[in-house]
Coordinates of C-alpha atoms in Angstrom, one line a residue:
M5 CA 2.6 -21.3 11.5
N6 CA 4.5 -18.4 13.0
E7 CA 3.2 -16.1 15.7
T8 CA 4.4 -12.6 15.1
T9 CA 5.9 -10.9 18.1
P10 CA 5.9 -7.1 18.7
E11 CA 8.9 -5.2 17.2
P12 CA 9.6 -1.8 15.6
Q13 CA 8.5 -0.9 12.1
R14 CA 11.7 -2.1 10.5
L15 CA 10.9 -1.1 6.9
I16 CA 9.9 2.5 7.8
R17 CA 12.9 2.9 10.1
W18 CA 15.2 1.5 7.4
I19 CA 14.0 4.0 4.9
E20 CA 14.1 6.9 7.3
D21 CA 17.7 6.0 8.4
H22 CA 19.0 5.9 4.9
W23 CA 16.9 8.5 3.1
K24 CA 19.2 11.5 3.7
G25 CA 22.3 9.9 2.1
T26 CA 20.5 8.3 -0.8
V27 CA 21.5 9.1 -4.4
H28 CA 19.3 6.4 -6.1
N29 CA 16.0 6.1 -4.2
L30 CA 14.3 2.9 -5.2
S31 CA 12.3 2.7 -2.0
A32 CA 9.6 5.3 -2.7
S33 CA 6.4 3.4 -3.6
G34 CA 4.4 6.5 -4.2
L35 CA 4.7 8.7 -7.3
P36 CA 6.6 12.0 -6.9
E37 CA 4.5 14.9 -5.7
P38 CA 2.8 16.6 -8.7
E39 CA 3.1 20.3 -9.7
L40 CA -0.4 21.4 -8.8
S41 CA -0.7 24.4 -11.0
A42 CA 0.3 22.4 -14.1
L43 CA -2.6 20.1 -13.4
G44 CA -5.1 22.9 -13.0
I45 CA -5.5 22.4 -9.2
D46 CA -7.0 25.4 -7.4
T47 CA -4.9 25.9 -4.3
S48 CA -6.6 29.1 -3.1
F49 CA -7.5 28.7 0.6
D50 CA -9.7 31.8 0.4
H51 CA -11.6 30.4 -2.6
M52 CA -12.1 27.1 -0.7
K53 CA -13.6 29.0 2.3
R54 CA -16.0 30.9 0.0
E55 CA -17.1 28.2 -2.4
V56 CA -16.9 24.9 -0.5
P57 CA -18.8 25.0 2.8
D58 CA -18.0 21.3 3.6
T59 CA -14.8 19.9 2.2
T60 CA -15.4 16.5 3.9
E61 CA -18.7 16.2 1.9
F62 CA -16.9 17.4 -1.2
F63 CA -14.2 14.8 -1.1
R64 CA -16.4 12.0 0.1
N65 CA -18.9 12.6 -2.8
E66 CA -16.0 12.6 -5.4
L67 CA -14.7 9.4 -3.9
C68 CA -18.1 7.7 -4.0
D69 CA -18.7 8.8 -7.6
L70 CA -15.4 7.2 -8.6
Y71 CA -15.7 3.9 -6.7
G72 CA -19.4 3.5 -6.4
F73 CA -19.4 3.6 -2.6
E74 CA -22.3 4.9 -0.5
P75 CA -21.3 8.0 1.6
E76 CA -22.4 6.3 4.8
N77 CA -19.9 3.6 4.3
V78 CA -16.9 5.9 3.9
F79 CA -14.8 6.9 7.0
L80 CA -12.1 9.4 6.3
T81 CA -8.6 9.0 7.8
T82 CA -5.3 10.8 7.7
G83 CA -3.6 8.3 5.4
G84 CA -3.0 4.5 5.2
S85 CA -1.0 4.2 8.4
E86 CA -3.9 5.5 10.5
S87 CA -6.3 3.1 8.7
I88 CA -4.1 0.1 9.5
G89 CA -3.9 1.2 13.1
L90 CA -7.7 1.7 13.5
L91 CA -8.5 -1.6 11.9
S92 CA -6.0 -3.4 14.1
L93 CA -7.8 -1.8 17.1
L94 CA -11.1 -3.0 15.7
A95 CA -9.8 -6.6 15.6
K96 CA -8.4 -6.2 19.1
F97 CA -11.7 -5.0 20.5
R98 CA -13.5 -7.9 18.9
N99 CA -10.8 -10.3 20.2
F100 CA -10.1 -11.7 16.7
P101 CA -6.7 -13.3 16.0
V102 CA -5.2 -11.9 12.8
Y103 CA -3.9 -14.1 10.0
I104 CA -1.6 -12.8 7.3
G105 CA -0.1 -14.5 4.2
L106 CA 3.5 -13.7 3.2
P107 CA 5.1 -11.9 1.6
E108 CA 3.2 -8.8 2.9
Y109 CA 3.7 -5.1 3.7
E110 CA 5.3 -5.1 7.2
P111 CA 2.9 -2.7 9.0
I112 CA 0.0 -5.0 8.1
F113 CA 1.3 -7.7 10.4
N114 CA 3.4 -5.5 12.6
A115 CA 0.7 -3.1 13.7
P116 CA -1.7 -5.8 15.2
A117 CA 1.2 -7.6 16.8
N118 CA 2.3 -4.4 18.5
L119 CA -1.2 -4.0 19.9
G120 CA -1.0 -7.3 21.6
I121 CA -3.2 -9.2 19.1
N122 CA -2.4 -12.8 18.4
T123 CA -1.0 -12.4 14.9
Y124 CA -0.1 -15.4 12.7
T125 CA 1.9 -15.3 9.5
T126 CA 2.6 -18.0 6.9
P127 CA 3.2 -18.2 3.1
F128 CA 0.0 -17.7 1.2
E129 CA -0.1 -21.2 -0.1
Q130 CA -0.4 -22.5 3.5
L131 CA -2.8 -19.8 4.7
E132 CA -6.2 -21.7 4.4
D133 CA -4.8 -24.8 6.1
M134 CA -3.5 -22.7 8.9
M135 CA -6.8 -20.9 9.4
E136 CA -8.7 -24.2 9.3
K137 CA -6.9 -25.3 12.5
R138 CA -8.6 -22.5 14.5
P139 CA -12.4 -22.5 14.3
G140 CA -14.4 -19.4 15.2
P141 CA -14.3 -15.8 14.2
K142 CA -10.9 -14.5 13.0
A143 CA -9.5 -11.7 10.9
F144 CA -7.5 -11.8 7.6
F145 CA -5.4 -8.7 6.8
F146 CA -3.9 -8.4 3.3
S147 CA -2.8 -5.8 0.7
N148 CA -4.4 -5.9 -2.7
P149 CA -2.5 -5.4 -4.9
N150 CA 0.0 -7.3 -2.8
N151 CA 2.8 -5.3 -1.5
P152 CA 5.6 -6.3 -2.4
L153 CA 4.6 -8.6 -5.3
G154 CA 2.7 -6.0 -7.2
K155 CA -0.1 -8.3 -8.2
L156 CA -3.8 -8.5 -7.4
H157 CA -5.1 -11.5 -5.5
T158 CA -7.6 -13.4 -7.7
R159 CA -11.3 -13.1 -7.0
E160 CA -11.4 -16.9 -6.9
F161 CA -8.9 -17.1 -4.0
L162 CA -10.6 -14.3 -2.0
Q163 CA -14.0 -15.7 -2.5
S164 CA -12.9 -19.2 -1.6
L165 CA -11.3 -17.9 1.6
R166 CA -14.4 -15.9 2.4
E167 CA -16.8 -18.8 2.0
R168 CA -14.7 -21.3 3.9
Q169 CA -13.4 -19.1 6.7
F170 CA -15.8 -16.2 7.2
R171 CA -19.2 -17.7 6.8
N172 CA -19.8 -17.5 10.5
G173 CA -18.4 -14.0 11.1
G174 CA -15.0 -12.4 11.4
L175 CA -13.3 -9.7 9.4
M176 CA -11.5 -9.5 6.0
Y177 CA -9.5 -6.4 5.6
A178 CA -7.9 -5.3 2.3
D179 CA -5.4 -2.5 2.1
E180 CA -6.1 -1.1 -1.4
A181 CA -3.7 1.8 -1.2
F182 CA -2.3 0.8 -4.6
L183 CA -5.5 -0.1 -6.4
E184 CA -5.4 2.9 -8.7
F185 CA -2.2 1.4 -10.3
T186 CA -4.5 -1.1 -12.1
F187 CA -5.4 1.8 -14.3
Q188 CA -9.1 0.8 -14.4
K189 CA -11.6 3.3 -15.7
K190 CA -13.5 2.6 -12.4
P191 CA -11.4 0.9 -9.7
T192 CA -12.9 -2.4 -8.7
S193 CA -12.7 -2.5 -4.9
F194 CA -13.1 -5.7 -2.9
F195 CA -15.6 -4.0 -0.7
D196 CA -19.2 -5.0 -1.5
N197 CA -21.0 -3.9 1.7
S198 CA -22.0 -7.4 2.7
G199 CA -20.6 -9.0 5.8
E200 CA -17.5 -7.7 7.4
I201 CA -15.3 -6.9 4.4
L202 CA -13.4 -3.7 5.0
I203 CA -10.9 -1.8 2.8
N204 CA -8.8 1.2 3.0
G205 CA -7.4 3.5 0.3
S206 CA -5.1 6.5 0.2
M207 CA -4.3 9.5 -2.0
T208 CA -0.6 9.1 -1.1
K209 CA 0.7 6.6 -3.7
F210 CA -1.0 7.0 -7.1
Y211 CA -1.6 10.7 -6.8
G212 CA 1.7 11.5 -5.1
F213 CA -0.2 13.3 -2.4
S214 CA 2.3 12.4 0.4
G215 CA 2.5 15.9 1.8
F216 CA -1.2 15.9 2.7
R217 CA -2.3 12.8 4.6
V218 CA -5.7 11.8 3.1
G219 CA -7.1 8.3 3.2
W220 CA -10.3 6.4 3.8
I221 CA -11.8 3.2 5.2
T222 CA -14.9 1.7 3.6
A223 CA -17.0 -0.5 5.8
P224 CA -20.6 -1.4 6.8
T225 CA -22.3 1.4 8.5
E226 CA -22.2 -0.2 12.0
V227 CA -18.4 -0.6 11.7
V228 CA -18.1 3.0 10.6
K229 CA -19.8 4.0 13.8
T230 CA -17.4 1.9 15.8
L231 CA -14.4 3.3 14.0
R232 CA -15.7 6.8 14.8
D233 CA -15.8 5.9 18.5
I234 CA -12.3 4.5 18.3
R235 CA -10.9 7.5 16.5
N236 CA -12.5 10.0 18.9
I237 CA -9.7 9.1 21.3
T238 CA -7.2 11.0 19.3
G239 CA -9.1 13.2 16.9
I240 CA -12.5 13.9 15.3
R241 CA -12.0 14.8 11.6
N242 CA -9.5 15.5 8.8
P243 CA -8.2 19.0 8.2
E244 CA -10.3 20.9 5.6
Y245 CA -7.6 22.1 3.1
P246 CA -6.1 18.7 2.2
L247 CA -9.6 17.3 1.4
W248 CA -10.3 20.3 -0.9
I249 CA -7.1 19.6 -2.9
A250 CA -7.7 15.8 -2.8
G251 CA -11.2 16.2 -4.2
Q252 CA -9.9 18.1 -7.1
F253 CA -7.4 15.4 -7.8
L254 CA -10.2 12.9 -8.2
Q255 CA -12.0 15.3 -10.5
K256 CA -8.9 15.5 -12.7
R257 CA -8.1 11.8 -12.4
D258 CA -7.5 11.4 -16.2
K259 CA -4.5 13.7 -15.9
F260 CA -3.1 11.7 -13.1
I261 CA -3.5 8.5 -15.0
E262 CA -1.6 10.1 -17.9
R263 CA 1.1 11.3 -15.6
A264 CA 1.5 7.8 -13.9
R265 CA 1.7 6.0 -17.2
S266 CA 4.4 8.4 -18.5
I267 CA 6.5 7.4 -15.5
L268 CA 5.7 3.7 -14.8
E269 CA 5.4 2.2 -18.3
P270 CA 8.9 3.1 -19.6
N271 CA 10.4 2.3 -16.2
L272 CA 8.7 -1.2 -16.1
D273 CA 9.9 -1.9 -19.6
Y274 CA 13.4 -1.0 -18.7
L275 CA 13.2 -3.0 -15.4
R276 CA 12.0 -6.1 -17.3
K277 CA 15.0 -5.9 -19.6
F278 CA 17.3 -5.4 -16.6
I279 CA 16.0 -8.5 -14.8
S280 CA 16.3 -10.6 -17.9
E281 CA 20.0 -9.6 -18.3
H282 CA 20.9 -10.7 -14.8
D283 CA 21.1 -14.4 -14.1
S284 CA 21.4 -13.7 -10.4
L285 CA 17.9 -12.2 -10.3
N286 CA 14.3 -13.4 -10.7
W287 CA 10.9 -12.0 -9.9
T288 CA 7.2 -12.0 -10.2
D289 CA 6.3 -9.4 -12.9
P290 CA 4.4 -6.6 -11.1
L291 CA 1.4 -6.0 -13.2
H292 CA -0.6 -3.8 -10.8
A293 CA 1.7 -1.6 -8.7
S294 CA 4.7 0.6 -8.6
Y295 CA 7.1 -1.9 -7.0
A296 CA 8.4 -5.4 -7.4
L297 CA 9.9 -8.1 -5.2
V298 CA 13.2 -9.2 -6.7
R299 CA 14.9 -12.4 -5.6
Y300 CA 18.7 -12.9 -5.8
N301 CA 20.9 -15.9 -5.5
H302 CA 23.8 -14.3 -3.7
K303 CA 24.8 -15.9 -0.4
M304 CA 23.9 -13.1 2.0
D305 CA 20.8 -12.1 3.9
S306 CA 18.6 -9.3 2.6
V307 CA 19.6 -6.7 5.2
E308 CA 23.3 -7.3 4.3
F309 CA 22.5 -7.2 0.6
C310 CA 20.6 -3.9 0.8
K311 CA 23.2 -2.4 3.2
G312 CA 25.9 -3.1 0.7
A313 CA 23.9 -1.5 -2.1
F314 CA 23.6 1.7 0.0
E315 CA 27.2 1.7 1.1
K316 CA 28.7 1.0 -2.3
E317 CA 26.3 2.9 -4.7
K318 CA 24.0 4.9 -2.4
I319 CA 21.0 2.9 -3.6
L320 CA 18.0 2.6 -1.2
I321 CA 16.0 -0.6 -1.5
G322 CA 13.9 -2.5 1.0
P323 CA 15.1 -5.8 2.5
G324 CA 12.8 -8.7 1.7
K325 CA 13.2 -9.9 5.3
F326 CA 10.9 -7.0 6.4
F327 CA 8.2 -8.4 4.1
G328 CA 8.6 -12.0 5.3
S329 CA 10.6 -12.9 2.2
E330 CA 14.3 -13.5 2.9
G331 CA 16.7 -13.6 -0.1
S332 CA 14.9 -10.7 -1.9
F333 CA 14.4 -7.0 -1.9
R334 CA 11.6 -4.6 -2.9
L335 CA 12.4 -2.2 -5.7
C336 CA 10.1 0.7 -6.5
F337 CA 10.1 2.2 -10.0
T338 CA 8.6 5.6 -9.4
E339 CA 11.6 7.8 -10.2
E340 CA 11.5 9.9 -13.4
P341 CA 12.5 7.6 -16.3
K342 CA 16.0 9.2 -16.9
K343 CA 16.8 9.0 -13.2
F344 CA 15.5 5.5 -12.9
R345 CA 17.7 4.3 -15.7
E346 CA 20.7 5.8 -13.8
S347 CA 19.6 4.1 -10.7
L348 CA 19.5 0.7 -12.4
E349 CA 23.0 1.4 -13.8
A350 CA 24.2 1.9 -10.3
L351 CA 22.4 -1.4 -9.2
D352 CA 24.2 -3.1 -12.1
S353 CA 27.5 -1.9 -10.8
Y354 CA 26.7 -3.2 -7.3
L355 CA 25.6 -6.6 -8.6
S356 CA 28.9 -6.8 -10.6
S357 CA 30.8 -6.2 -7.4
L358 CA 29.2 -9.3 -5.9
R359 CA 30.5 -11.8 -8.6

């Protein structure tokens, strides 16, 4: 069992520090920003003011129609990062230690640790044993699909954990920012409005809506009230215009699914072939996301490995160390297919230089 100590957001800083000089960006987990006019999105601010008196209600209703949520359970945020911060504060106010299985998206264990919460990390296969050693209410934070593995946790695993560890209270929080990449007709959220199961979602990744920070937390109504009190420290509500655009995205979701498939499916096919042709690499095939965790057998740590890729070929990938998985890197396959193939050719050149 490892207690996580406060430290900077290494992954985010890594990407920001290398973004400008990158030629082959394999670090962007969200799809490229869409051309709104081509998708039939009305961007008229004047029209919004005339026709949509309450953009918060407009977006929330579209979201609830898609996911089957009740409006009173939806708390809107300015993206996934704010959601992680708010739910970490909720755990802090309730004095819950936070448990996290590895590998995991760094902010999910870094945010609570930086708030002074007792935060414990361990490989997923050891998670239940670790939690059993501390009776009483606790919190479990996780991404679903897992970031960086790109796979959904099984319902059996989550239900077993819930019954064994949370029958007497506590908090289970699932970051579902990538749930749309499952391509379900109706996304199946872990939230069921019973007990203290909380989730967050975001328009940033699947919809490529990174320029407008729109996200949500879904929680029992009493938790929504608490989150509102917490957020009142820094702000009261989301800006109107992004919610107007985001609501239209949900209305035209079929077009976004078609767009996502046209990028991800050929890229994943090409990536599978690439991995199979390199004996130095192995992975867990990412069935439900836009990224993969790729392990390598070169005798160098992941920061050194990824630094070499950038210096030699201007490739930007995420060190596995930042996800709690040394000897690996996270590779995202969201570039346009032609560009993605060029990026893998550059990665092939880098791997050849290590032989």
